[in-house]
Amino acid sequence: MSNPVQPRSLKTRAKLIDAARTIVGQSGLAALRVEDVVARAGVAKGTFFAHFADKDGLLVQLIAERLNAALDRMEALPPPGSVDALLAALDPLLTTLTDDRIVFDIAMRYSGGMGPAGDTGIASNTERQVALFARWIANAAAQGAMRNDQPPELLAEGVQAFAAQTVALHFCEVTRANPAERLGPFLRAWLEIR
Amino acid sequence: MSNPVQPRSLKTRAKLIDAARTIVGQSGLAALRVEDVVARAGVAKGTFFAHFADKDGLLVQLIAERLNAALDRMEALPPPGSVDALLAALDPLLTTLTDDRIVFDIAMRYSGGMGPAGDTGIASNTERQVALFARWIANAAAQGAMRNDQPPELLAEGVQAFAAQTVALHFCEVTRANPAERLGPFLRAWLEIR
Amino acid sequence: MSNPVQPRSLKTRAKLIDAARTIVGQSGLAALRVEDVVARAGVAKGTFFAHFADKDGLLVQLIAERLNAALDRMEALPPPGSVDALLAALDPLLTTLTDDRIVFDIAMRYSGGMGPAGDTGIASNTERQVALFARWIANAAAQGAMRNDQPPELLAEGVQAFAAQTVALHFCEVTRANPAERLGPFLRAWLEIR
Amino acid sequence: MSNPVQPRSLKTRAKLIDAARTIVGQSGLAALRVEDVVARAGVAKGTFFAHFADKDGLLVQLIAERLNAALDRMEALPPPGSVDALLAALDPLLTTLTDDRIVFDIAMRYSGGMGPAGDTGIASNTERQVALFARWIANAAAQGAMRNDQPPELLAEGVQAFAAQTVALHFCEVTRANPAERLGPFLRAWLEIR
DNA sequence: TATGAATGAGCGTTCATTCAT
DNA sequence: TATGAATGAACGCTCATTCAT
């Protein structure tokens, strides 16, 4: 039933993503326009939409890549044994989300679930996040370094909530204090044993 | 130097906002078009842009109004004496934010601080929220109904973070569970004495 | 690289120009509005700007057409054998230029050369004018009816200069004397043998 | 019947012209906007139109000033005794007209006659030009250095025609050859004895 | 799959000019 | 005279998306 993916198709898709990456690298995510992408890829506009449902489809690809890269880095870290260590360990994620307003917007919009078209790559990243944070928290809790009166998953989602809040403020506040600094007190109040 | 605002100007501004309110009341925020607003207000298009920097400027006004109305209702409530009561007391805010995706988007985007153009009306609403929640929490804490190991303001901002997270999920999740229900466990873990 | 112009594109362009011609025929060049053109052409506004850089682009087309039509009529005439005959032969051009201030303005502005976007159609018309006048003058000079101490092209451009001067005066003078009458003495002094 | 001009009025008018001159000096004639002028002059917009019939009224003032200054310089010169000397003597005018496209446009538009409101300052400048050129030509003709088979006034207007043509080309040609160089051959063919 | 012309609905803008105060 | 809010009629533009070929 399912057609074998044609090599030509893969090549075109790759050309489009490469072109997009180049443009984003030069001018930022906000400047990404389908017109430029197809021009650089040397394809017609219509072809773009044969490969991506819409522009967001491409954007989500690029952003999911970034988020997954950040998460890869975090998973390579030793599990944090304290709230402060956790805070430090969140840095790749905070840096990625803070880099461009659109990253955060898309992450918010698609984090929840998968649209009708299945996983966008962001939702599964969010799940990875929760799983990782929960593992970290459970581990620290087992060592008596964090609270264990709540399911680690709930605490993990709470960490996400505070991170999101922090990043949101980062984008509308005039003063650009370090997001991690702002996040610290919340994580302590949320995760420390009291 | 002297800048006595002329009453005529105020009247025109009011006409524009009234017209916008009527249109939104009939067709929703997403249907708001500048052309319709000026037509209904009986005012030239140029006049619109003499009063608002752009369409967002008007949108922000309308949304700030809604948020303030919700907050007014909440301030009229008796201070909640428990986390469950707090959850119930948050209903006006949650209802307002989940009513229309745009409300939430704008609230997020402008909640933080005042841009170069000064307060948009949303930032001050956010401050009112924090103040109210902090008062509630301090009150309940004084009665031993909530934790008091943290500054009430910090706890209040945490409530906002969880509320935002909840509403964000409301908009991207396929299943639309009751936001308040989702919020409950987080508030309990955040505010209850343990 | 390959850029075979699609027939559909040519058709649309023709529709736009036809629509514009109709509107101008009814209400004059000054009344030409992009909105009306696209409405009458049954085409989207965006399409207009895919075919013309701006309103001027279309205007230039229409005016170039008129000038070319005038020149066609002039080229069909028998070569004038005297300055007076030349004066009479210039009538189609003078009539076209004095018909509407915009025609003259655009003709002046674009007569010189081709902008970065290539020939506008007016520049090449100007060249045709010079070539025609030069032919006429060379012919008359060969018959001893006009001076031949100067290159015919120089004399031809001089004719243009006097014609432009005459038309310019036509538009700012309170009294609207016949342009040809005003032009006569200059052409005689410029072209006659002395 | 005629009111004595009030000193306050003169002061305001002077403030407006000064402000305009400053703006033009910084950003050029094309950037002149009534809004900026009144802002810099510290007057209300309505006041502007109490002093000038329209924006062109002010523009014409500024441009007439420039043209008169150029003419002053030319009148101070010794009468040119040859066509080449005349060409050199025209430099102040050519420089002024070539400086900004608007100068030329306004000069063309208002050179002919005076509108209903009387002389704009440009028309009388044009007359000064003709008178000066005619004097120069008559003088040279008397010395046998220029043709004298035509009224000096006619020849003077011809000089204007060629100058205008030259300047017009200057603005639309891609190559910006020296206007005076282009003008030379025409003046020789127009003025020299043959 | 690929093409690229066409769509479309509205936004933001302009800015000289008027007019009620 | 002076004020400045209001006018108004287009223009230029955007740009993701569709669809006939």
JSON list of N, CA, C and O in Angstrom, two decimals, chain A residues 3-26:
[
{"chain": "A", "resi": 3, "resn": "ASN", "atom": "N", "xyz": [3.61, 3.65, -0.78]},
{"chain": "A", "resi": 3, "resn": "ASN", "atom": "CA", "xyz": [4.60, 3.75, -1.85]},
{"chain": "A", "resi": 3, "resn": "ASN", "atom": "C", "xyz": [6.00, 3.72, -1.28]},
{"chain": "A", "resi": 3, "resn": "ASN", "atom": "O", "xyz": [6.25, 4.30, -0.21]},
{"chain": "A", "resi": 4, "resn": "PRO", "atom": "N", "xyz": [6.91, 3.10, -1.98]},
{"chain": "A", "resi": 4, "resn": "PRO", "atom": "CA", "xyz": [8.29, 3.22, -1.57]},
{"chain": "A", "resi": 4, "resn": "PRO", "atom": "C", "xyz": [8.74, 4.66, -1.79]},
{"chain": "A", "resi": 4, "resn": "PRO", "atom": "O", "xyz": [8.48, 5.25, -2.84]},
{"chain": "A", "resi": 5, "resn": "VAL", "atom": "N", "xyz": [9.36, 5.23, -0.81]},
{"chain": "A", "resi": 5, "resn": "VAL", "atom": "CA", "xyz": [9.79, 6.63, -0.94]},
{"chain": "A", "resi": 5, "resn": "VAL", "atom": "C", "xyz": [10.79, 6.74, -2.09]},
{"chain": "A", "resi": 5, "resn": "VAL", "atom": "O", "xyz": [11.77, 6.01, -2.14]},
{"chain": "A", "resi": 6, "resn": "GLN", "atom": "N", "xyz": [10.52, 7.64, -2.97]},
{"chain": "A", "resi": 6, "resn": "GLN", "atom": "CA", "xyz": [11.41, 7.78, -4.11]},
{"chain": "A", "resi": 6, "resn": "GLN", "atom": "C", "xyz": [12.64, 8.60, -3.74]},
{"chain": "A", "resi": 6, "resn": "GLN", "atom": "O", "xyz": [12.54, 9.59, -3.05]},
{"chain": "A", "resi": 7, "resn": "PRO", "atom": "N", "xyz": [13.79, 8.17, -4.24]},
{"chain": "A", "resi": 7, "resn": "PRO", "atom": "CA", "xyz": [15.02, 8.90, -3.91]},
{"chain": "A", "resi": 7, "resn": "PRO", "atom": "C", "xyz": [14.95, 10.35, -4.34]},
{"chain": "A", "resi": 7, "resn": "PRO", "atom": "O", "xyz": [15.44, 11.24, -3.66]},
{"chain": "A", "resi": 8, "resn": "ARG", "atom": "N", "xyz": [14.30, 10.61, -5.48]},
{"chain": "A", "resi": 8, "resn": "ARG", "atom": "CA", "xyz": [14.22, 11.99, -5.96]},
{"chain": "A", "resi": 8, "resn": "ARG", "atom": "C", "xyz": [13.50, 12.85, -4.93]},
{"chain": "A", "resi": 8, "resn": "ARG", "atom": "O", "xyz": [13.90, 13.98, -4.64]},
{"chain": "A", "resi": 9, "resn": "SER", "atom": "N", "xyz": [12.43, 12.28, -4.37]},
{"chain": "A", "resi": 9, "resn": "SER", "atom": "CA", "xyz": [11.66, 13.00, -3.38]},
{"chain": "A", "resi": 9, "resn": "SER", "atom": "C", "xyz": [12.51, 13.36, -2.17]},
{"chain": "A", "resi": 9, "resn": "SER", "atom": "O", "xyz": [12.49, 14.49, -1.67]},
{"chain": "A", "resi": 10, "resn": "LEU", "atom": "N", "xyz": [13.27, 12.39, -1.71]},
{"chain": "A", "resi": 10, "resn": "LEU", "atom": "CA", "xyz": [14.12, 12.65, -0.55]},
{"chain": "A", "resi": 10, "resn": "LEU", "atom": "C", "xyz": [15.13, 13.74, -0.84]},
{"chain": "A", "resi": 10, "resn": "LEU", "atom": "O", "xyz": [15.41, 14.59, 0.00]},
{"chain": "A", "resi": 11, "resn": "LYS", "atom": "N", "xyz": [15.65, 13.69, -2.05]},
{"chain": "A", "resi": 11, "resn": "LYS", "atom": "CA", "xyz": [16.65, 14.68, -2.42]},
{"chain": "A", "resi": 11, "resn": "LYS", "atom": "C", "xyz": [16.05, 16.09, -2.40]},
{"chain": "A", "resi": 11, "resn": "LYS", "atom": "O", "xyz": [16.64, 17.03, -1.88]},
{"chain": "A", "resi": 12, "resn": "THR", "atom": "N", "xyz": [14.86, 16.24, -2.97]},
{"chain": "A", "resi": 12, "resn": "THR", "atom": "CA", "xyz": [14.21, 17.54, -3.00]},
{"chain": "A", "resi": 12, "resn": "THR", "atom": "C", "xyz": [13.93, 18.04, -1.58]},
{"chain": "A", "resi": 12, "resn": "THR", "atom": "O", "xyz": [14.20, 19.18, -1.25]},
{"chain": "A", "resi": 13, "resn": "ARG", "atom": "N", "xyz": [13.41, 17.15, -0.79]},
{"chain": "A", "resi": 13, "resn": "ARG", "atom": "CA", "xyz": [13.13, 17.52, 0.59]},
{"chain": "A", "resi": 13, "resn": "ARG", "atom": "C", "xyz": [14.40, 17.98, 1.29]},
{"chain": "A", "resi": 13, "resn": "ARG", "atom": "O", "xyz": [14.40, 19.00, 1.99]},
{"chain": "A", "resi": 14, "resn": "ALA", "atom": "N", "xyz": [15.46, 17.26, 1.06]},
{"chain": "A", "resi": 14, "resn": "ALA", "atom": "CA", "xyz": [16.73, 17.63, 1.69]},
{"chain": "A", "resi": 14, "resn": "ALA", "atom": "C", "xyz": [17.20, 18.99, 1.18]},
{"chain": "A", "resi": 14, "resn": "ALA", "atom": "O", "xyz": [17.67, 19.82, 1.95]},
{"chain": "A", "resi": 15, "resn": "LYS", "atom": "N", "xyz": [17.01, 19.21, -0.12]},
{"chain": "A", "resi": 15, "resn": "LYS", "atom": "CA", "xyz": [17.42, 20.51, -0.68]},
{"chain": "A", "resi": 15, "resn": "LYS", "atom": "C", "xyz": [16.65, 21.63, 0.00]},
{"chain": "A", "resi": 15, "resn": "LYS", "atom": "O", "xyz": [17.21, 22.70, 0.32]},
{"chain": "A", "resi": 16, "resn": "LEU", "atom": "N", "xyz": [15.36, 21.40, 0.22]},
{"chain": "A", "resi": 16, "resn": "LEU", "atom": "CA", "xyz": [14.54, 22.43, 0.85]},
{"chain": "A", "resi": 16, "resn": "LEU", "atom": "C", "xyz": [15.00, 22.69, 2.28]},
{"chain": "A", "resi": 16, "resn": "LEU", "atom": "O", "xyz": [15.15, 23.85, 2.70]},
{"chain": "A", "resi": 17, "resn": "ILE", "atom": "N", "xyz": [15.23, 21.64, 3.01]},
{"chain": "A", "resi": 17, "resn": "ILE", "atom": "CA", "xyz": [15.64, 21.83, 4.40]},
{"chain": "A", "resi": 17, "resn": "ILE", "atom": "C", "xyz": [17.02, 22.49, 4.47]},
{"chain": "A", "resi": 17, "resn": "ILE", "atom": "O", "xyz": [17.25, 23.39, 5.27]},
{"chain": "A", "resi": 18, "resn": "ASP", "atom": "N", "xyz": [17.90, 22.08, 3.60]},
{"chain": "A", "resi": 18, "resn": "ASP", "atom": "CA", "xyz": [19.21, 22.71, 3.57]},
{"chain": "A", "resi": 18, "resn": "ASP", "atom": "C", "xyz": [19.10, 24.20, 3.28]},
{"chain": "A", "resi": 18, "resn": "ASP", "atom": "O", "xyz": [19.72, 25.03, 3.94]},
{"chain": "A", "resi": 19, "resn": "ALA", "atom": "N", "xyz": [18.31, 24.50, 2.28]},
{"chain": "A", "resi": 19, "resn": "ALA", "atom": "CA", "xyz": [18.12, 25.91, 1.92]},
{"chain": "A", "resi": 19, "resn": "ALA", "atom": "C", "xyz": [17.59, 26.68, 3.11]},
{"chain": "A", "resi": 19, "resn": "ALA", "atom": "O", "xyz": [18.07, 27.78, 3.44]},
{"chain": "A", "resi": 20, "resn": "ALA", "atom": "N", "xyz": [16.60, 26.12, 3.77]},
{"chain": "A", "resi": 20, "resn": "ALA", "atom": "CA", "xyz": [15.99, 26.79, 4.92]},
{"chain": "A", "resi": 20, "resn": "ALA", "atom": "C", "xyz": [17.04, 27.00, 6.01]},
{"chain": "A", "resi": 20, "resn": "ALA", "atom": "O", "xyz": [17.12, 28.09, 6.59]},
{"chain": "A", "resi": 21, "resn": "ARG", "atom": "N", "xyz": [17.83, 25.97, 6.26]},
{"chain": "A", "resi": 21, "resn": "ARG", "atom": "CA", "xyz": [18.84, 26.10, 7.30]},
{"chain": "A", "resi": 21, "resn": "ARG", "atom": "C", "xyz": [19.82, 27.22, 6.97]},
{"chain": "A", "resi": 21, "resn": "ARG", "atom": "O", "xyz": [20.22, 27.99, 7.83]},
{"chain": "A", "resi": 22, "resn": "THR", "atom": "N", "xyz": [20.20, 27.30, 5.73]},
{"chain": "A", "resi": 22, "resn": "THR", "atom": "CA", "xyz": [21.13, 28.36, 5.33]},
{"chain": "A", "resi": 22, "resn": "THR", "atom": "C", "xyz": [20.52, 29.73, 5.58]},
{"chain": "A", "resi": 22, "resn": "THR", "atom": "O", "xyz": [21.14, 30.63, 6.15]},
{"chain": "A", "resi": 23, "resn": "ILE", "atom": "N", "xyz": [19.29, 29.89, 5.14]},
{"chain": "A", "resi": 23, "resn": "ILE", "atom": "CA", "xyz": [18.62, 31.19, 5.30]},
{"chain": "A", "resi": 23, "resn": "ILE", "atom": "C", "xyz": [18.49, 31.54, 6.77]},
{"chain": "A", "resi": 23, "resn": "ILE", "atom": "O", "xyz": [18.78, 32.66, 7.20]},
{"chain": "A", "resi": 24, "resn": "VAL", "atom": "N", "xyz": [18.06, 30.57, 7.55]},
{"chain": "A", "resi": 24, "resn": "VAL", "atom": "CA", "xyz": [17.90, 30.82, 8.98]},
{"chain": "A", "resi": 24, "resn": "VAL", "atom": "C", "xyz": [19.25, 31.16, 9.60]},
{"chain": "A", "resi": 24, "resn": "VAL", "atom": "O", "xyz": [19.34, 32.07, 10.43]},
{"chain": "A", "resi": 25, "resn": "GLY", "atom": "N", "xyz": [20.26, 30.47, 9.17]},
{"chain": "A", "resi": 25, "resn": "GLY", "atom": "CA", "xyz": [21.58, 30.76, 9.70]},
{"chain": "A", "resi": 25, "resn": "GLY", "atom": "C", "xyz": [22.02, 32.18, 9.42]},
{"chain": "A", "resi": 25, "resn": "GLY", "atom": "O", "xyz": [22.72, 32.80, 10.21]},
{"chain": "A", "resi": 26, "resn": "GLN", "atom": "N", "xyz": [21.57, 32.68, 8.28]},
{"chain": "A", "resi": 26, "resn": "GLN", "atom": "CA", "xyz": [21.98, 34.04, 7.90]},
{"chain": "A", "resi": 26, "resn": "GLN", "atom": "C", "xyz": [21.09, 35.11, 8.49]},
{"chain": "A", "resi": 26, "resn": "GLN", "atom": "O", "xyz": [21.55, 36.16, 8.93]}
]
